[in-house]
CSV table of C-alpha atoms and ligand atoms in Angstrom, one decimal:
chain,number,residue,atom,x,y,z
A,1,MET,CA,-17.1,14.2,-4.4
A,2,TYR,CA,-13.6,13.1,-3.7
A,3,ASP,CA,-11.4,13.2,-6.7
A,4,VAL,CA,-11.4,9.3,-7.1
A,5,LYS,CA,-9.9,9.5,-10.8
A,6,LYS,CA,-6.8,11.5,-9.7
A,7,SER,CA,-6.1,9.7,-6.5
A,8,LEU,CA,-6.6,6.2,-8.4
A,9,HIS,CA,-4.0,7.2,-11.0
A,10,ALA,CA,-1.7,8.5,-8.4
A,11,VAL,CA,-1.7,5.1,-6.7
A,12,LEU,CA,-1.7,3.0,-9.9
A,13,ASP,CA,1.4,5.1,-11.3
A,14,THR,CA,3.5,3.9,-8.1
A,15,LEU,CA,2.7,0.2,-8.4
A,16,PRO,CA,5.4,-2.0,-9.9
A,17,SER,CA,4.2,-4.3,-12.6
A,18,GLY,CA,3.1,-7.5,-11.2
A,19,VAL,CA,1.4,-5.9,-8.2
A,20,ARG,CA,-2.5,-5.6,-8.7
A,21,LEU,CA,-4.7,-3.2,-7.0
A,22,VAL,CA,-7.7,-4.3,-5.0
A,23,ALA,CA,-9.6,-1.1,-4.5
A,24,ILE,CA,-11.1,-1.2,-1.1
A,25,SER,CA,-14.6,0.5,-1.3
A,26,LYS,CA,-16.1,-0.3,2.0
A,27,PHE,CA,-18.2,2.4,3.5
A,28,HIS,CA,-17.9,4.4,0.1
A,29,PRO,CA,-21.0,5.1,-2.1
A,30,ALA,CA,-21.5,3.3,-5.4
A,31,GLU,CA,-20.7,6.6,-7.3
A,32,TYR,CA,-17.1,6.3,-6.0
A,33,ILE,CA,-16.8,2.7,-7.3
A,34,GLU,CA,-18.3,3.8,-10.6
A,35,ALA,CA,-15.6,6.6,-10.9
A,36,ALA,CA,-12.9,4.1,-10.4
A,37,TYR,CA,-14.6,1.6,-12.9
A,38,ALA,CA,-14.7,4.2,-15.5
A,39,GLU,CA,-10.9,4.3,-15.2
A,40,GLY,CA,-10.6,0.7,-15.7
A,41,GLN,CA,-10.4,-0.6,-12.3
A,42,ARG,CA,-12.2,-4.1,-11.9
A,43,ILE,CA,-11.1,-5.6,-8.6
A,44,PHE,CA,-12.9,-4.1,-5.5
A,45,GLY,CA,-12.8,-5.3,-1.9
A,46,GLU,CA,-15.5,-5.1,0.7
A,47,SER,CA,-15.6,-6.3,4.3
A,48,HIS,CA,-19.4,-6.5,5.3
A,49,GLU,CA,-21.7,-9.0,3.6
A,50,GLN,CA,-24.8,-6.9,3.3
A,51,GLU,CA,-23.0,-3.8,1.9
A,52,LEU,CA,-21.3,-6.2,-0.7
A,53,ARG,CA,-24.6,-7.7,-1.6
A,54,VAL,CA,-26.3,-4.3,-2.3
A,55,LYS,CA,-23.3,-3.0,-4.3
A,56,HIS,CA,-23.1,-6.3,-6.3
A,57,GLU,CA,-26.6,-5.9,-7.3
A,58,GLN,CA,-26.2,-2.3,-8.2
A,59,LEU,CA,-22.9,-2.2,-10.1
A,60,PRO,CA,-21.6,-3.8,-13.3
A,61,LYS,CA,-21.3,-7.5,-13.4
A,62,ASP,CA,-17.8,-7.6,-14.5
A,63,ILE,CA,-16.5,-6.3,-11.3
A,64,GLU,CA,-14.4,-8.9,-9.2
A,65,TRP,CA,-15.5,-8.7,-5.7
A,66,HIS,CA,-12.9,-9.6,-3.0
A,67,PHE,CA,-14.3,-10.3,0.5
A,68,ILE,CA,-11.5,-8.9,2.6
A,69,GLY,CA,-13.1,-8.8,6.1
A,70,HIS,CA,-13.6,-11.4,8.8
A,71,LEU,CA,-16.3,-13.7,7.5
A,72,GLN,CA,-18.7,-15.6,9.8
A,73,THR,CA,-19.5,-19.1,8.5
A,74,ASN,CA,-23.3,-18.3,8.5
A,75,LYS,CA,-22.7,-15.5,5.9
A,76,VAL,CA,-20.7,-17.6,3.4
A,77,LYS,CA,-24.0,-18.7,1.6
A,78,TYR,CA,-24.8,-15.1,0.7
A,79,ILE,CA,-21.6,-14.3,-1.1
A,80,ALA,CA,-20.7,-17.7,-2.6
A,81,PRO,CA,-22.9,-17.3,-5.7
A,82,TYR,CA,-20.8,-14.3,-7.1
A,83,VAL,CA,-17.7,-13.4,-4.9
A,84,SER,CA,-14.5,-13.7,-6.8
A,85,MET,CA,-12.1,-14.2,-4.0
A,86,ILE,CA,-12.3,-14.6,-0.2
A,87,GLU,CA,-9.2,-13.2,1.1
A,88,ALA,CA,-9.3,-13.8,4.8
A,89,VAL,CA,-9.8,-17.4,5.6
A,90,ASP,CA,-8.7,-18.1,9.2
A,91,SER,CA,-10.0,-21.3,10.1
A,92,LEU,CA,-10.5,-24.8,8.7
A,93,LYS,CA,-14.3,-24.5,9.6
A,94,LEU,CA,-14.5,-21.5,7.3
A,95,LEU,CA,-12.7,-23.3,4.5
A,96,GLN,CA,-15.1,-26.3,4.8
A,97,GLU,CA,-18.1,-24.0,4.7
A,98,ILE,CA,-16.8,-22.1,1.6
A,99,ASN,CA,-16.2,-25.4,-0.1
A,100,ARG,CA,-19.7,-26.5,0.9
A,101,GLN,CA,-21.4,-23.5,-0.4
A,102,ALA,CA,-19.4,-23.3,-3.5
A,103,GLU,CA,-20.4,-26.8,-4.4
A,104,ARG,CA,-24.0,-25.8,-4.0
A,105,CYS,CA,-23.4,-22.8,-6.6
A,106,ARG,CA,-21.3,-25.3,-8.8
A,107,ARG,CA,-18.4,-22.9,-8.4
A,108,VAL,CA,-14.7,-23.0,-7.4
A,109,ILE,CA,-14.1,-20.1,-5.0
A,110,ARG,CA,-10.5,-18.7,-4.8
A,111,VAL,CA,-9.3,-18.0,-1.3
A,112,LEU,CA,-6.4,-16.7,0.5
A,113,LEU,CA,-5.3,-18.0,4.0
A,114,GLU,CA,-5.0,-15.0,6.5
A,115,LEU,CA,-1.8,-14.9,8.6
A,116,HIS,CA,-1.7,-13.3,12.0
A,117,ILE,CA,1.8,-11.9,12.2
A,118,ALA,CA,1.1,-8.5,13.6
A,119,GLU,CA,1.7,-7.9,17.2
A,120,GLU,CA,-1.8,-6.5,18.0
A,121,ALA,CA,-4.0,-9.0,19.9
A,122,THR,CA,-7.0,-7.8,18.0
A,123,LYS,CA,-6.1,-8.9,14.6
A,124,TYR,CA,-7.6,-12.0,13.0
A,125,GLY,CA,-5.8,-14.7,11.2
A,126,LEU,CA,-3.9,-17.9,11.6
A,127,THR,CA,-0.5,-17.9,13.4
A,128,LEU,CA,2.3,-19.5,11.3
A,129,ASP,CA,1.9,-22.6,13.3
A,130,ALA,CA,-1.8,-22.8,12.9
A,131,CYS,CA,-1.4,-22.3,9.2
A,132,ARG,CA,1.2,-25.1,9.0
A,133,GLU,CA,-1.2,-27.3,10.8
A,134,LEU,CA,-4.0,-26.7,8.6
A,135,LEU,CA,-2.0,-27.4,5.5
A,136,GLU,CA,-0.3,-30.5,7.1
A,137,GLY,CA,-3.7,-31.8,8.1
A,138,GLY,CA,-4.5,-32.1,4.4
A,139,GLU,CA,-8.2,-32.0,4.3
A,140,TRP,CA,-8.0,-29.0,2.0
A,141,ARG,CA,-6.7,-31.4,-0.7
A,142,SER,CA,-10.0,-33.0,-1.1
A,143,MET,CA,-12.1,-29.8,-1.2
A,144,SER,CA,-12.8,-29.5,-5.0
A,145,HIS,CA,-14.6,-26.4,-4.8
A,146,VAL,CA,-12.0,-24.0,-3.2
A,147,GLN,CA,-8.7,-23.0,-4.6
A,148,ILE,CA,-6.1,-21.8,-2.2
A,149,CYS,CA,-4.3,-19.0,-4.2
A,150,GLY,CA,-1.9,-17.8,-1.6
A,151,LEU,CA,-1.6,-15.7,1.6
A,152,MET,CA,-2.9,-12.5,3.1
A,153,MET,CA,-1.9,-10.4,6.0
A,154,MET,CA,-2.2,-7.0,7.9
A,155,ALA,CA,0.9,-5.5,9.3
A,156,SER,CA,0.8,-3.9,12.6
A,157,PHE,CA,-0.9,-0.4,12.8
A,158,VAL,CA,2.3,1.4,13.8
A,159,ASP,CA,4.5,4.2,12.7
A,160,ASP,CA,7.7,1.9,12.9
A,161,GLN,CA,8.3,1.2,9.2
A,162,GLU,CA,11.0,-1.2,10.1
A,163,GLN,CA,8.6,-3.3,12.1
A,164,ILE,CA,6.1,-3.3,9.2
A,165,ARG,CA,8.8,-4.4,6.8
A,166,ARG,CA,9.9,-7.2,9.2
A,167,GLU,CA,6.3,-8.5,9.5
A,168,MET,CA,5.8,-8.4,5.6
A,169,GLN,CA,9.2,-10.0,5.1
A,170,THR,CA,8.1,-12.9,7.6
A,171,ALA,CA,5.0,-13.4,5.4
A,172,ALA,CA,7.0,-13.5,2.3
A,173,ASP,CA,9.4,-16.1,3.7
A,174,PHE,CA,6.5,-18.1,5.0
A,175,PHE,CA,4.9,-18.1,1.5
A,176,ASP,CA,8.1,-19.7,0.2
A,177,GLU,CA,8.0,-22.3,2.9
A,178,VAL,CA,4.4,-23.4,2.1
A,179,LYS,CA,4.8,-23.0,-1.6
A,180,MET,CA,7.7,-25.4,-1.6
A,181,LYS,CA,6.0,-27.8,0.9
A,182,TYR,CA,2.5,-27.9,-0.4
A,183,PHE,CA,2.0,-26.1,-3.7
A,184,VAL,CA,5.1,-26.6,-5.7
A,185,ASN,CA,3.3,-27.9,-8.7
A,186,ASP,CA,0.3,-25.6,-8.3
A,187,ASP,CA,0.6,-22.4,-10.2
A,188,ALA,CA,-2.6,-21.0,-8.8
A,189,PHE,CA,-0.9,-20.6,-5.4
A,190,CYS,CA,0.9,-17.4,-6.3
A,191,GLU,CA,-0.8,-14.5,-4.4
A,192,ARG,CA,0.7,-12.5,-1.7
A,193,SER,CA,-1.8,-9.9,-0.4
A,194,TRP,CA,-0.3,-7.3,1.8
A,195,GLY,CA,0.0,-3.5,1.8
A,196,MET,CA,-2.8,-0.8,2.5
A,197,SER,CA,-2.8,2.9,2.1
A,198,ASP,CA,-0.1,3.6,4.6
A,199,ASP,CA,2.2,0.7,4.0
A,200,TYR,CA,1.8,-0.5,0.4
A,201,ARG,CA,5.2,1.0,-0.7
A,202,ILE,CA,6.8,-1.3,1.9
A,203,ALA,CA,4.6,-4.2,0.7
A,204,CYS,CA,5.8,-3.7,-3.0
A,205,GLU,CA,9.4,-4.1,-1.7
A,206,THR,CA,8.5,-7.3,0.3
A,207,ARG,CA,7.0,-9.2,-2.8
A,208,SER,CA,3.4,-8.3,-2.5
A,209,THR,CA,1.4,-9.3,-5.6
A,210,MET,CA,-1.9,-7.6,-4.4
A,211,VAL,CA,-2.2,-4.4,-2.5
A,212,ARG,CA,-5.6,-3.5,-0.7
A,213,ILE,CA,-6.0,0.1,-0.9
A,214,GLY,CA,-9.0,2.3,0.3
A,215,THR,CA,-8.2,5.6,1.8
A,216,ALA,CA,-5.5,6.7,-0.7
A,217,ILE,CA,-8.0,6.3,-3.5
A,218,PHE,CA,-11.4,7.1,-2.1
A,219,GLY,CA,-10.6,9.5,0.9
A,220,PRO,CA,-11.5,9.0,4.4
A,221,ARG,CA,-14.3,6.6,5.2
A,222,ILE,CA,-17.3,8.0,7.0
A,223,TYR,CA,-18.5,5.4,9.4
B,1,PLP,C1,-10.1,-1.5,5.3
B,1,PLP,C2,-9.0,-2.4,4.8
B,1,PLP,C3,-8.0,-2.1,4.0
B,1,PLP,C4,-7.8,-0.7,3.4
B,1,PLP,O1,-7.3,0.2,4.3
B,1,PLP,P1,-6.8,1.6,3.9
B,1,PLP,O2,-5.9,2.0,5.0
B,1,PLP,O3,-8.2,2.5,3.8
B,1,PLP,O4,-6.1,1.5,2.7
B,1,PLP,C5,-7.3,-3.2,3.6
B,1,PLP,N1,-7.4,-4.4,4.1
B,1,PLP,C6,-8.2,-4.8,4.9
B,1,PLP,C7,-8.3,-6.2,5.5
B,1,PLP,C8,-9.2,-3.7,5.4
B,1,PLP,O5,-10.1,-4.1,6.2
Protein backbone atom coordinates (compact mmCIF):
# COMPACT_ATOMS: atom_id res chain seq x y z
CA MET A 1 0.00 0.00 0.00
CA TYR A 2 1.09 3.53 -0.78
CA ASP A 3 2.36 5.39 2.30
CA VAL A 4 -0.71 7.60 2.63
CA LYS A 5 0.14 8.69 6.16
CA LYS A 6 3.55 10.02 5.18
CA SER A 7 2.39 11.75 1.99
CA LEU A 8 -0.63 13.28 3.72
CA HIS A 9 1.53 14.85 6.41
CA ALA A 10 4.07 16.03 3.85
CA VAL A 11 1.26 17.92 2.09
CA LEU A 12 -0.38 19.20 5.28
CA ASP A 13 2.96 20.50 6.56
CA THR A 14 3.27 22.78 3.53
CA LEU A 15 -0.23 24.28 3.64
CA PRO A 16 -0.50 27.76 5.14
CA SER A 17 -3.10 28.20 7.86
CA GLY A 18 -6.39 29.16 6.27
CA VAL A 19 -5.98 26.70 3.41
CA ARG A 20 -7.97 23.51 3.88
CA LEU A 21 -7.26 20.21 2.20
CA VAL A 22 -9.81 18.32 0.17
CA ALA A 23 -8.23 14.89 -0.25
CA ILE A 24 -9.19 13.68 -3.72
CA SER A 25 -9.80 9.95 -3.35
CA LYS A 26 -11.35 9.11 -6.72
CA PHE A 27 -10.23 5.72 -8.06
CA HIS A 28 -8.51 4.91 -4.76
CA PRO A 29 -9.74 2.13 -2.47
CA ALA A 30 -11.52 2.68 0.84
CA GLU A 31 -8.39 1.57 2.76
CA TYR A 32 -6.55 4.62 1.47
CA ILE A 33 -9.31 6.89 2.70
CA GLU A 34 -9.31 5.11 6.06
CA ALA A 35 -5.56 5.70 6.36
CA ALA A 36 -6.02 9.43 5.83
CA TYR A 37 -9.07 9.44 8.10
CA ALA A 38 -7.00 7.87 10.87
CA GLU A 39 -4.69 10.88 10.63
CA GLY A 40 -7.60 13.26 11.12
CA GLN A 41 -8.47 14.10 7.52
CA ARG A 42 -12.24 14.55 7.16
CA ILE A 43 -12.84 16.25 3.78
CA PHE A 44 -12.65 13.98 0.74
CA GLY A 45 -13.48 14.65 -2.89
CA GLU A 46 -14.91 12.30 -5.50
CA SER A 47 -15.93 12.82 -9.09
CA HIS A 48 -18.21 9.89 -9.91
CA GLU A 49 -21.63 9.47 -8.38
CA GLN A 50 -21.62 5.67 -8.13
CA GLU A 51 -18.15 5.44 -6.68
CA LEU A 52 -19.05 8.13 -4.15
CA ARG A 53 -22.25 6.30 -3.22
CA VAL A 54 -20.37 3.08 -2.43
CA LYS A 55 -17.70 4.86 -0.42
CA HIS A 56 -20.24 6.92 1.48
CA GLU A 57 -22.04 3.74 2.52
CA GLN A 58 -18.82 2.01 3.52
CA LEU A 59 -16.95 4.74 5.36
CA PRO A 60 -17.46 6.79 8.55
CA LYS A 61 -20.43 9.11 8.52
CA ASP A 62 -18.55 12.18 9.69
CA ILE A 63 -16.65 12.38 6.42
CA GLU A 64 -17.52 15.52 4.47
CA TRP A 65 -17.85 14.48 0.85
CA HIS A 66 -17.21 17.05 -1.84
CA PHE A 67 -18.39 16.28 -5.34
CA ILE A 68 -15.69 17.74 -7.58
CA GLY A 69 -16.51 16.36 -11.03
CA HIS A 70 -18.85 17.35 -13.78
CA LEU A 71 -22.32 16.53 -12.44
CA GLN A 72 -25.18 15.58 -14.71
CA THR A 73 -28.53 16.93 -13.54
CA ASN A 74 -30.06 13.44 -13.46
CA LYS A 75 -27.44 12.35 -10.90
CA VAL A 76 -28.06 15.12 -8.39
CA LYS A 77 -30.83 13.22 -6.62
CA TYR A 78 -28.46 10.41 -5.66
CA ILE A 79 -25.94 12.57 -3.85
CA ALA A 80 -28.30 15.24 -2.49
CA PRO A 81 -29.11 13.36 0.76
CA TYR A 82 -25.55 13.36 2.04
CA VAL A 83 -23.11 15.41 -0.04
CA SER A 84 -21.39 18.20 1.88
CA MET A 85 -20.45 20.42 -1.05
CA ILE A 86 -20.90 20.34 -4.81
CA GLU A 87 -17.84 22.12 -6.15
CA ALA A 88 -18.37 22.29 -9.84
CA VAL A 89 -21.65 24.03 -10.60
CA ASP A 90 -21.40 25.18 -14.19
CA SER A 91 -24.97 26.04 -15.19
CA LEU A 92 -28.14 27.61 -13.88
CA LYS A 93 -29.95 24.39 -14.76
CA LEU A 94 -27.69 22.39 -12.46
CA LEU A 95 -28.09 24.93 -9.67
CA GLN A 96 -31.88 24.71 -10.02
CA GLU A 97 -31.79 20.93 -9.82
CA ILE A 98 -29.54 20.97 -6.74
CA ASN A 99 -31.99 23.37 -5.09
CA ARG A 100 -34.94 21.12 -5.99
CA GLN A 101 -33.29 17.94 -4.70
CA ALA A 102 -31.97 19.63 -1.57
CA GLU A 103 -35.49 20.81 -0.78
CA ARG A 104 -36.78 17.26 -1.12
CA CYS A 105 -34.14 16.20 1.42
CA ARG A 106 -34.88 19.24 3.62
CA ARG A 107 -31.27 20.29 3.38
CA VAL A 108 -29.24 23.27 2.27
CA ILE A 109 -26.44 22.14 -0.04
CA ARG A 110 -23.28 24.21 -0.23
CA VAL A 111 -21.98 24.78 -3.74
CA LEU A 112 -19.18 26.52 -5.60
CA LEU A 113 -19.48 28.03 -9.06
CA GLU A 114 -16.90 26.54 -11.41
CA LEU A 115 -15.04 29.01 -13.59
CA HIS A 116 -13.58 28.22 -16.96
CA ILE A 117 -10.38 30.23 -17.17
CA ALA A 118 -7.95 27.65 -18.50
CA GLU A 119 -7.13 27.78 -22.18
CA GLU A 120 -7.96 24.13 -22.81
CA ALA A 121 -11.20 23.76 -24.71
CA THR A 122 -12.03 20.55 -22.88
CA LYS A 123 -12.49 22.01 -19.42
CA TYR A 124 -15.95 22.53 -18.02
CA GLY A 125 -17.07 25.63 -16.19
CA LEU A 126 -18.59 29.05 -16.63
CA THR A 127 -16.71 31.74 -18.49
CA LEU A 128 -16.38 34.89 -16.42
CA ASP A 129 -19.11 36.49 -18.49
CA ALA A 130 -21.42 33.50 -18.11
CA CYS A 131 -20.83 33.59 -14.36
CA ARG A 132 -21.60 37.32 -14.24
CA GLU A 133 -24.77 36.65 -16.21
CA LEU A 134 -25.88 33.88 -13.87
CA LEU A 135 -25.38 36.08 -10.83
CA GLU A 136 -26.92 39.16 -12.45
CA GLY A 137 -29.99 37.09 -13.36
CA GLY A 138 -30.68 36.86 -9.65
CA GLU A 139 -32.71 33.64 -9.67
CA TRP A 140 -30.20 32.11 -7.25
CA ARG A 141 -31.33 34.60 -4.60
CA SER A 142 -34.64 32.80 -4.23
CA MET A 143 -33.09 29.33 -4.04
CA SER A 144 -33.37 28.70 -0.33
CA HIS A 145 -31.82 25.22 -0.45
CA VAL A 146 -28.48 26.07 -2.00
CA GLN A 147 -25.78 28.20 -0.49
CA ILE A 148 -23.24 29.60 -2.92
CA CYS A 149 -19.99 29.49 -0.92
CA GLY A 150 -17.50 30.68 -3.51
CA LEU A 151 -15.65 29.78 -6.68
CA MET A 152 -13.74 26.79 -8.00
CA MET A 153 -11.39 26.45 -10.96
CA MET A 154 -8.76 24.23 -12.56
CA ALA A 155 -5.74 25.88 -14.11
CA SER A 156 -4.45 24.75 -17.50
CA PHE A 157 -2.52 21.50 -17.48
CA VAL A 158 0.79 23.04 -18.57
CA ASP A 159 4.37 23.32 -17.32
CA ASP A 160 4.37 27.10 -17.58
CA GLN A 161 4.14 28.17 -13.93
CA GLU A 162 3.50 31.78 -14.88
CA GLN A 163 0.49 30.83 -16.96
CA ILE A 164 -0.91 28.83 -14.03
CA ARG A 165 -0.30 31.76 -11.71
CA ARG A 166 -2.00 34.18 -14.11
CA GLU A 167 -5.07 31.97 -14.35
CA MET A 168 -5.35 31.58 -10.60
CA GLN A 169 -4.84 35.30 -10.10
CA THR A 170 -7.64 35.96 -12.58
CA ALA A 171 -9.88 33.73 -10.47
CA ALA A 172 -8.84 35.51 -7.27
CA ASP A 173 -9.57 38.93 -8.80
CA PHE A 174 -12.90 37.69 -10.09
CA PHE A 175 -13.75 36.44 -6.61
CA ASP A 176 -13.27 40.00 -5.30
CA GLU A 177 -15.46 41.38 -8.07
CA VAL A 178 -18.43 39.12 -7.36
CA LYS A 179 -17.95 39.24 -3.60
CA MET A 180 -18.27 43.05 -3.73
CA LYS A 181 -21.18 43.01 -6.09
CA TYR A 182 -23.36 40.17 -4.83
CA PHE A 183 -22.11 38.74 -1.55
CA VAL A 184 -20.71 41.62 0.41
CA ASN A 185 -22.92 40.86 3.42
CA ASP A 186 -22.78 37.10 2.99
CA ASP A 187 -20.02 35.58 5.13
CA ALA A 188 -20.66 32.15 3.64
CA PHE A 189 -19.27 33.30 0.31
CA CYS A 190 -15.63 32.88 1.22
CA GLU A 191 -14.18 29.86 -0.59
CA ARG A 192 -11.63 29.83 -3.40
CA SER A 193 -11.05 26.26 -4.51
CA TRP A 194 -7.95 25.98 -6.66
CA GLY A 195 -4.74 24.01 -6.58
CA MET A 196 -4.07 20.33 -7.31
CA SER A 197 -1.02 18.11 -6.73
CA ASP A 198 1.14 19.88 -9.30
CA ASP A 199 0.10 23.46 -8.69
CA TYR A 200 -1.15 23.82 -5.14
CA ARG A 201 1.91 25.79 -4.05
CA ILE A 202 1.02 28.46 -6.61
CA ALA A 203 -2.61 28.25 -5.45
CA CYS A 204 -1.54 29.00 -1.88
CA GLU A 205 0.15 32.16 -3.20
CA THR A 206 -2.95 33.22 -5.12
CA ARG A 207 -5.36 33.16 -2.18
CA SER A 208 -6.78 29.67 -2.45
CA THR A 209 -8.74 28.61 0.65
CA MET A 210 -9.21 25.01 -0.44
CA VAL A 211 -6.79 22.82 -2.34
CA ARG A 212 -7.92 19.59 -4.01
CA ILE A 213 -5.07 17.13 -3.88
CA GLY A 214 -5.13 13.51 -4.97
CA THR A 215 -1.93 12.09 -6.44
CA ALA A 216 0.44 13.76 -3.97
CA ILE A 217 -1.40 12.02 -1.10
CA PHE A 218 -2.60 8.72 -2.53
CA GLY A 219 -0.14 8.09 -5.35
CA PRO A 220 -0.98 7.50 -8.99
CA ARG A 221 -4.54 6.52 -9.82
CA ILE A 222 -5.11 3.14 -11.44
CA TYR A 223 -7.93 3.65 -13.93
C1 LIG B 1 -8.68 14.57 -9.96
C2 LIG B 1 -8.95 16.00 -9.60
C3 LIG B 1 -8.12 16.69 -8.70
C4 LIG B 1 -6.86 16.09 -8.08
O1 LIG B 1 -5.85 15.95 -9.02
P1 LIG B 1 -4.34 15.50 -8.57
O2 LIG B 1 -3.51 15.96 -9.70
O3 LIG B 1 -4.39 14.02 -8.44
O4 LIG B 1 -4.04 16.16 -7.29
C5 LIG B 1 -8.47 17.99 -8.37
N1 LIG B 1 -9.57 18.58 -8.88
C6 LIG B 1 -10.37 17.95 -9.75
C7 LIG B 1 -11.56 18.68 -10.28
C8 LIG B 1 -10.09 16.65 -10.15
O5 LIG B 1 -10.91 16.05 -11.03
